[in-house]
Coordinates of C-alpha atoms in Angstrom, one line a residue:
X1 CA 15.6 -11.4 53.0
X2 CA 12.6 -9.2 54.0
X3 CA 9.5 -9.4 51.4
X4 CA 9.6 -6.0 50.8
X5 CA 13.2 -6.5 49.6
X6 CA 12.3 -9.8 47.3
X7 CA 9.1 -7.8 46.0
X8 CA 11.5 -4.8 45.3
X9 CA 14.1 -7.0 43.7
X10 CA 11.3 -8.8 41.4
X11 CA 9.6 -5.4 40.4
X12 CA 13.6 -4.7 39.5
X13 CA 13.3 -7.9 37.6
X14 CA 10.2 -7.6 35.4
X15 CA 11.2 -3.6 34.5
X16 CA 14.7 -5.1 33.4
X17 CA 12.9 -8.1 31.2
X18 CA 10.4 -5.6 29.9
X19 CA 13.0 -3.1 29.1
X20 CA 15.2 -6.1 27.0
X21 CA 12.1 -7.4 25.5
X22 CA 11.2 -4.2 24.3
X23 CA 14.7 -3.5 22.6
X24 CA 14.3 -7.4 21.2
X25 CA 11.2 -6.5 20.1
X26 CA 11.5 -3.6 18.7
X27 CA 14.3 -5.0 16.2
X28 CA 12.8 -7.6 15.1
X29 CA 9.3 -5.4 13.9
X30 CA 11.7 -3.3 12.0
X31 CA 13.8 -5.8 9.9
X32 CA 10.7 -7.4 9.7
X33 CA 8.8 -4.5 8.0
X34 CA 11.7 -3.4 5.9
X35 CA 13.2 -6.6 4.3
X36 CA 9.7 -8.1 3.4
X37 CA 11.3 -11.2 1.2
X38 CA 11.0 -11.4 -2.9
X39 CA 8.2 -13.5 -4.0
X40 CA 8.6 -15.2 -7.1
X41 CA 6.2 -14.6 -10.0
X42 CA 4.0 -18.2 -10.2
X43 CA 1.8 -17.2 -12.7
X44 CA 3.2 -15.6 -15.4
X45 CA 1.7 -18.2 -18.0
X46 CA -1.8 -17.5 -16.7
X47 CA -1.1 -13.6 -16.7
X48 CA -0.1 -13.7 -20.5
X49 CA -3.0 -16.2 -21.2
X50 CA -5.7 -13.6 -19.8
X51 CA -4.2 -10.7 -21.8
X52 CA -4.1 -12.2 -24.8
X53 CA -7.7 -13.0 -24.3
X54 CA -8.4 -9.3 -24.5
X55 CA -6.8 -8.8 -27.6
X56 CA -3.1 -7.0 -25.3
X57 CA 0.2 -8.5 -25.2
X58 CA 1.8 -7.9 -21.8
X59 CA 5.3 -6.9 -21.9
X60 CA 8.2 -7.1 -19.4
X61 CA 9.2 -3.7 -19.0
X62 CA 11.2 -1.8 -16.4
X63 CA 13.0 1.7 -15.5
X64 CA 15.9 2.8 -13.2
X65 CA 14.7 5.0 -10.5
X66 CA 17.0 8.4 -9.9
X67 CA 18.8 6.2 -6.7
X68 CA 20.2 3.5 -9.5
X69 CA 17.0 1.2 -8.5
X70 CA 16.0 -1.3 -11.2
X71 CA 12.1 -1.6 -10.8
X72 CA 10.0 -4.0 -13.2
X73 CA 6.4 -4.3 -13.9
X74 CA 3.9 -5.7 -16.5
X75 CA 2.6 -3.3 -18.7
X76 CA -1.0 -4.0 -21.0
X77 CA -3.1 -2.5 -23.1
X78 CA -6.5 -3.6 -24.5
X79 CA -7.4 -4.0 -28.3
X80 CA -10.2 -1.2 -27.7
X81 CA -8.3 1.4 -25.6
X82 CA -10.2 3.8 -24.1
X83 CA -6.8 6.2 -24.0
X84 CA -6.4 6.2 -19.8
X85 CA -4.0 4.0 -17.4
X86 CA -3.7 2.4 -14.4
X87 CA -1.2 2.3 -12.3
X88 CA -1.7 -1.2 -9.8
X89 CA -0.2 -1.5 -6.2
X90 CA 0.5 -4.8 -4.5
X91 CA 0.6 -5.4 -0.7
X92 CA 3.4 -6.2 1.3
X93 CA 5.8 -9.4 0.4
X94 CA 3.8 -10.0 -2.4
X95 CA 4.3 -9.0 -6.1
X96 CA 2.5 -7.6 -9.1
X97 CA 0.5 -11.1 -9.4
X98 CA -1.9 -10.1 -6.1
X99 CA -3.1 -7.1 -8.4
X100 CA -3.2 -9.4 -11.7
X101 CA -7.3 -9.8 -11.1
X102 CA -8.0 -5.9 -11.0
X103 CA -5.9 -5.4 -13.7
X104 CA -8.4 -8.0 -15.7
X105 CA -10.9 -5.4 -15.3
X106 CA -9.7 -2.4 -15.9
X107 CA -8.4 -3.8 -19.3
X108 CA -12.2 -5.1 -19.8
X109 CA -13.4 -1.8 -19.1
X110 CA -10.6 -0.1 -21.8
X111 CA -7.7 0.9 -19.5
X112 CA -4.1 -0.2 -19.9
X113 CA -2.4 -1.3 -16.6
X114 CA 0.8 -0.9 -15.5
X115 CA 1.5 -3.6 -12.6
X116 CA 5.1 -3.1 -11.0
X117 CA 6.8 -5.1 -8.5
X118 CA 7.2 -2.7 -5.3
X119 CA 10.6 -2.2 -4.9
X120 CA 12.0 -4.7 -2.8
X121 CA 9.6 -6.9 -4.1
X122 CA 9.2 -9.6 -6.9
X123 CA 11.9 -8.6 -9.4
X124 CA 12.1 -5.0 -8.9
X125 CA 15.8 -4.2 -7.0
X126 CA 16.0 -2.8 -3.5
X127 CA 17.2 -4.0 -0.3
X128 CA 14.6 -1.9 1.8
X129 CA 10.8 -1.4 1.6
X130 CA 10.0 2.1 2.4
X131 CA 6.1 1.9 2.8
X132 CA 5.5 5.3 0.5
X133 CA 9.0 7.1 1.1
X134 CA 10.9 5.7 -1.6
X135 CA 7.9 4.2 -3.3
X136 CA 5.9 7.3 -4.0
X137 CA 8.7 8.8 -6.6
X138 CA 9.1 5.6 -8.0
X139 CA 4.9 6.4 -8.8
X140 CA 6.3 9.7 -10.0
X141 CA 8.6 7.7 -12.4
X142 CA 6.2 5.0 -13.8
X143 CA 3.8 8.0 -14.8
X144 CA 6.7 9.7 -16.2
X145 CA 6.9 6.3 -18.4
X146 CA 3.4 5.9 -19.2
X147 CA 2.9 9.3 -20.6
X148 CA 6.5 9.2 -22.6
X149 CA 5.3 6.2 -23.6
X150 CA 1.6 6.1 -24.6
X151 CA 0.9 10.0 -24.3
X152 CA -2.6 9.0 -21.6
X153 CA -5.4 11.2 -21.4
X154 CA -5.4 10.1 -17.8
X155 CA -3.0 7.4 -15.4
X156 CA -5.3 6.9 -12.3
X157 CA -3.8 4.7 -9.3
X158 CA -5.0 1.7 -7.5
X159 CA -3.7 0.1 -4.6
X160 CA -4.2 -3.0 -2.1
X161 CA -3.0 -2.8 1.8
X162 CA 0.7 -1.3 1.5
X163 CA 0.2 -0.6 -1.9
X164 CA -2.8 1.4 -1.4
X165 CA -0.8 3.2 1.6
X166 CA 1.5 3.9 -1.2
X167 CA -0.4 4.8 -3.9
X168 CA -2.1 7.7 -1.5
X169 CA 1.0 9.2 -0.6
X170 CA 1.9 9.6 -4.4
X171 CA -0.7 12.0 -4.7
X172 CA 1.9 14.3 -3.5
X173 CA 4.6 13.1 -5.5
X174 CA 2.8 13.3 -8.2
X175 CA 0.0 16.0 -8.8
X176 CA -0.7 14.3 -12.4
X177 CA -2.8 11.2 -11.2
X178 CA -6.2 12.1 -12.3
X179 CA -7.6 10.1 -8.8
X180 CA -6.6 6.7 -6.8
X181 CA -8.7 3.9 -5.0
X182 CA -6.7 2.9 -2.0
X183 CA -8.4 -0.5 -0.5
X184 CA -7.3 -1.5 3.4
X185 CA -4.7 1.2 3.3
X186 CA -2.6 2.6 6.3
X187 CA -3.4 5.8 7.7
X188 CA 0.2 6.5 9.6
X189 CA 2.7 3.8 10.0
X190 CA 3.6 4.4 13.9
X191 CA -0.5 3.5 14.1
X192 CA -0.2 0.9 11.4
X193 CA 2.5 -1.0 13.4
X194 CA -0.3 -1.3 16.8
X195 CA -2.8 -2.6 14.2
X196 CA -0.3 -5.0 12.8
X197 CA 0.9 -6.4 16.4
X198 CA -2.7 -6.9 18.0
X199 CA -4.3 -8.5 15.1
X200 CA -0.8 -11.2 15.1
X201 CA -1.4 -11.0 19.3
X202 CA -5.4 -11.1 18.3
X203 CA -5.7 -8.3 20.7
X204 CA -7.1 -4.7 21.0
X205 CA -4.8 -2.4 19.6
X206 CA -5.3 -0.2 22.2
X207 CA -3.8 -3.1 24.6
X208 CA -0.9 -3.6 21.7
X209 CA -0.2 0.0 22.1
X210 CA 0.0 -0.1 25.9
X211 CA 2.1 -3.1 26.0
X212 CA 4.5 -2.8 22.5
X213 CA 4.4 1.4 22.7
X214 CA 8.4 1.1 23.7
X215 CA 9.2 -2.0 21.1
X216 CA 7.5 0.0 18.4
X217 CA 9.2 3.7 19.3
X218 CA 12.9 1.2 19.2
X219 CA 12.2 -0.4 16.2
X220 CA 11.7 3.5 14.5
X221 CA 14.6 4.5 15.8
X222 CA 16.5 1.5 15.0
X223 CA 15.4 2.0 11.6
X224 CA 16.3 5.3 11.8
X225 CA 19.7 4.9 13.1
X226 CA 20.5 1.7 11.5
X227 CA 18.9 2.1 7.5
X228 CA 18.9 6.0 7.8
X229 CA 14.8 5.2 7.1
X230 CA 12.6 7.8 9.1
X231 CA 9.2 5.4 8.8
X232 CA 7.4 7.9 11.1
X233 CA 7.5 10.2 7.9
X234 CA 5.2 6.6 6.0
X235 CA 2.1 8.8 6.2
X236 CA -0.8 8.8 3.7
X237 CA -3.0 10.9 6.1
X238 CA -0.2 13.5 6.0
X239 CA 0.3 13.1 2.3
X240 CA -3.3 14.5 1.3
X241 CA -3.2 17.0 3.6
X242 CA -2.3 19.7 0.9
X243 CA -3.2 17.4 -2.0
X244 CA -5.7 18.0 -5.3
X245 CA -5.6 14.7 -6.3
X246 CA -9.2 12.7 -5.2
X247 CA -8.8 9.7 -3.1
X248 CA -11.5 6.9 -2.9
X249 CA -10.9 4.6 0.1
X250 CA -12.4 1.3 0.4
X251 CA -12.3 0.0 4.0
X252 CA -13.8 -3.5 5.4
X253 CA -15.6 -2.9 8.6
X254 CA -13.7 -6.7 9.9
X255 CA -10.3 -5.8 8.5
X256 CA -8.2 -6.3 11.6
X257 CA -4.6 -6.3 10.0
X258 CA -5.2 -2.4 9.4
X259 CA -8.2 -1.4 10.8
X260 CA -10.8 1.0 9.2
X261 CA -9.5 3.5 11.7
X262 CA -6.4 3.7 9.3
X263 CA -8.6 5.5 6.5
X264 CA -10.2 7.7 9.1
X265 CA -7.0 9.1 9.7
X266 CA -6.9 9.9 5.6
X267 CA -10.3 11.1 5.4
X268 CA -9.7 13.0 8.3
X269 CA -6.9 14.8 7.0
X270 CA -8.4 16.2 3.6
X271 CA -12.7 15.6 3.8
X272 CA -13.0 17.5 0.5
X273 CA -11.0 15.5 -1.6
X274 CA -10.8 12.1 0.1
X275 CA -14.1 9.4 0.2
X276 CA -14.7 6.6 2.1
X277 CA -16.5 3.4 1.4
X278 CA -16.3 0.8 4.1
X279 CA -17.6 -2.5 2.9
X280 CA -19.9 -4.1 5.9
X281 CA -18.5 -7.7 6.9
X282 CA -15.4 -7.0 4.9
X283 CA -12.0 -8.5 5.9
X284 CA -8.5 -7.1 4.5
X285 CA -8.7 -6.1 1.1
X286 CA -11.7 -8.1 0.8
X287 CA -14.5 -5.4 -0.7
X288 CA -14.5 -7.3 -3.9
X289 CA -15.4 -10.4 -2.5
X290 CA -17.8 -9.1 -0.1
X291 CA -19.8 -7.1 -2.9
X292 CA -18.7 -7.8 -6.2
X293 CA -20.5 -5.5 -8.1
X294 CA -20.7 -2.7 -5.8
X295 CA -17.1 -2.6 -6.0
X296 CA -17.0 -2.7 -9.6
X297 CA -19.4 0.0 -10.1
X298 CA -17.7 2.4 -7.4
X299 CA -14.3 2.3 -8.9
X300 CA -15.3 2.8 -12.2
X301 CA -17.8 5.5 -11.9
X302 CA -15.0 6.7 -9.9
X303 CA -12.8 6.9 -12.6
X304 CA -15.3 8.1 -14.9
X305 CA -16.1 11.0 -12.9
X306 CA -12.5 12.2 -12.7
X307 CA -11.7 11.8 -16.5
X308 CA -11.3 15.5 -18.1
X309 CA -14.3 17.4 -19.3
X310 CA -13.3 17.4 -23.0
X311 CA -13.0 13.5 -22.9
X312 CA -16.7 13.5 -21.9
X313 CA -18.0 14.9 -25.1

């Protein structure tokens, strides 16, 4: 056999490999991403313990979303209410304990907080996460609940890495947020998924995106064809596009499982109503721990500032 022939039967080779990794690959992302795992609640004890500290009993409550969905959350509110809510976001395979330390300051500050389990996720039902598709009307829902239930001057958002992805994206669903802080959210999910892969790979994404671009457009599809779950519609940048809801985005400048690029993207799409703060040697979802007070102080004052007028007097 000639060496052109071997070199042409190799090339054959490696494009057939590549080809079946890709398909392999691009599975595997997608059940990945969409069946996260249910993480049990650990902490429940400590949760109660901190609330009654600030004079609030936290109660189990829960709703049925319009597809039959049971979701569950915590729900709290201070002895001195200051008469607005939050709603709080966790990231991805975690539950509503992740959020369980911002919720201990809003309720210092006054607010009661709402902390659900993302369906899919902790003891809310679902067999699919969505990333924003489902997740965003099920925001609609619990704000539904909140003012049925308490009758809130204002229910603001907050939201950690999917959450916060999630909680943007409800700004569509639901015009009645008075504002959300999104920390480490994604921007678009086809981009989130190169961030994702080089910081497992610790690459470039630019390299993940030359190398996985095939895996990643499978694993869409495959989702697509497979769950009937269109992920390449997961897009907070797209979501504020038309939105009047403001959006404060905190970003860490080392955050390398969604890159800072990701709120770029958001800002991008709606400068007027969307603001970005990114946190100088912050890693993912780690503004609070970088600058403590600065964080305090900037989510705050940004829920201050969005409060209505008549509430100020």
């Amino acid at each position: 056999m000639s060496r052109r022939a071997l070199a042409y039967r190799l090339a054959l080779a490696l494009i057939a490999a590549y080809c079946l990794f890709s398909v392999a690959a691009g599975i595997v992302l997608a059940e990945y991403a969409l069946h996260p795992g249910h993480r049990p609640l650990h902490f429940e004890r400590e949760a109660r313990q901190i609330a009654r500290e600030m004079g609030a009993r936290l109660e189990d409550v829960s709703l049925t979303a319009p597809d039959g969905t049971t979701l569950a959350a915590w729900h709290a509110t201070p002895a001195r209410w200051n008469g607005s809510a939050v709603i709080l976001l966790h990231g991805v395979s975690d539950n509503r304990e992740g959020v369980g330390g911002f919720a201990r300051l809003f309720l210092e500050h006054g607010y009661s907080v709402l902390l659900p389990d993302v369906r899919a996720h902790g003891l809310s039902g679902g067999a699919l996460a969505g990333y924003g598709l489902r997740e965003a009307g099920d925001v609609h829902a619990w704000t539904d609940w909140l003012y049925a239930r308490r009758q809130p001057v204002c229910v603001f958002g907050f939201g950690e890495s999917m959450g916060a992805g999630i909680i943007v994206q409800a700004v569509r669903a639901e015009p009645r947020l008075c504002g959300v802080v999104a920390e480490s959210p994604f921007g678009d999910f086809r981009e989130a998924a190169y961030d994702k892969v080089a910081a497992y790979l610790h690459i470039h994404p630019a390299l993940a995106k030359l190398i996985f671009a095939p895996a990643v457009e499978i694993g869409l599809r495959y989702a697509r064809s497979k769950y009937d779950v269109d992920m390449v519609q997961a897009s907070p940048a797209r979501a504020v596009q038309q939105a009047r809801v403001p959006v404060l985005l905190i970003h860490g400048t080392l955050d390398h499982s969604l890159r800072p690029r990701q709120s770029e993207l958001i800002r991008a799409a709606n400068p007027r109503l969307v603001t970005l703060w990114e946190v100088q040697g912050a890693g993912h979802c780690g503004a609070s721990a970088i600058a403590p007070e600065q964080f305090r102080t900037r989510v705050l004052d940004f829920y201050a500032a969005h409060l209505p007028a008549k509430t100020l007097l």
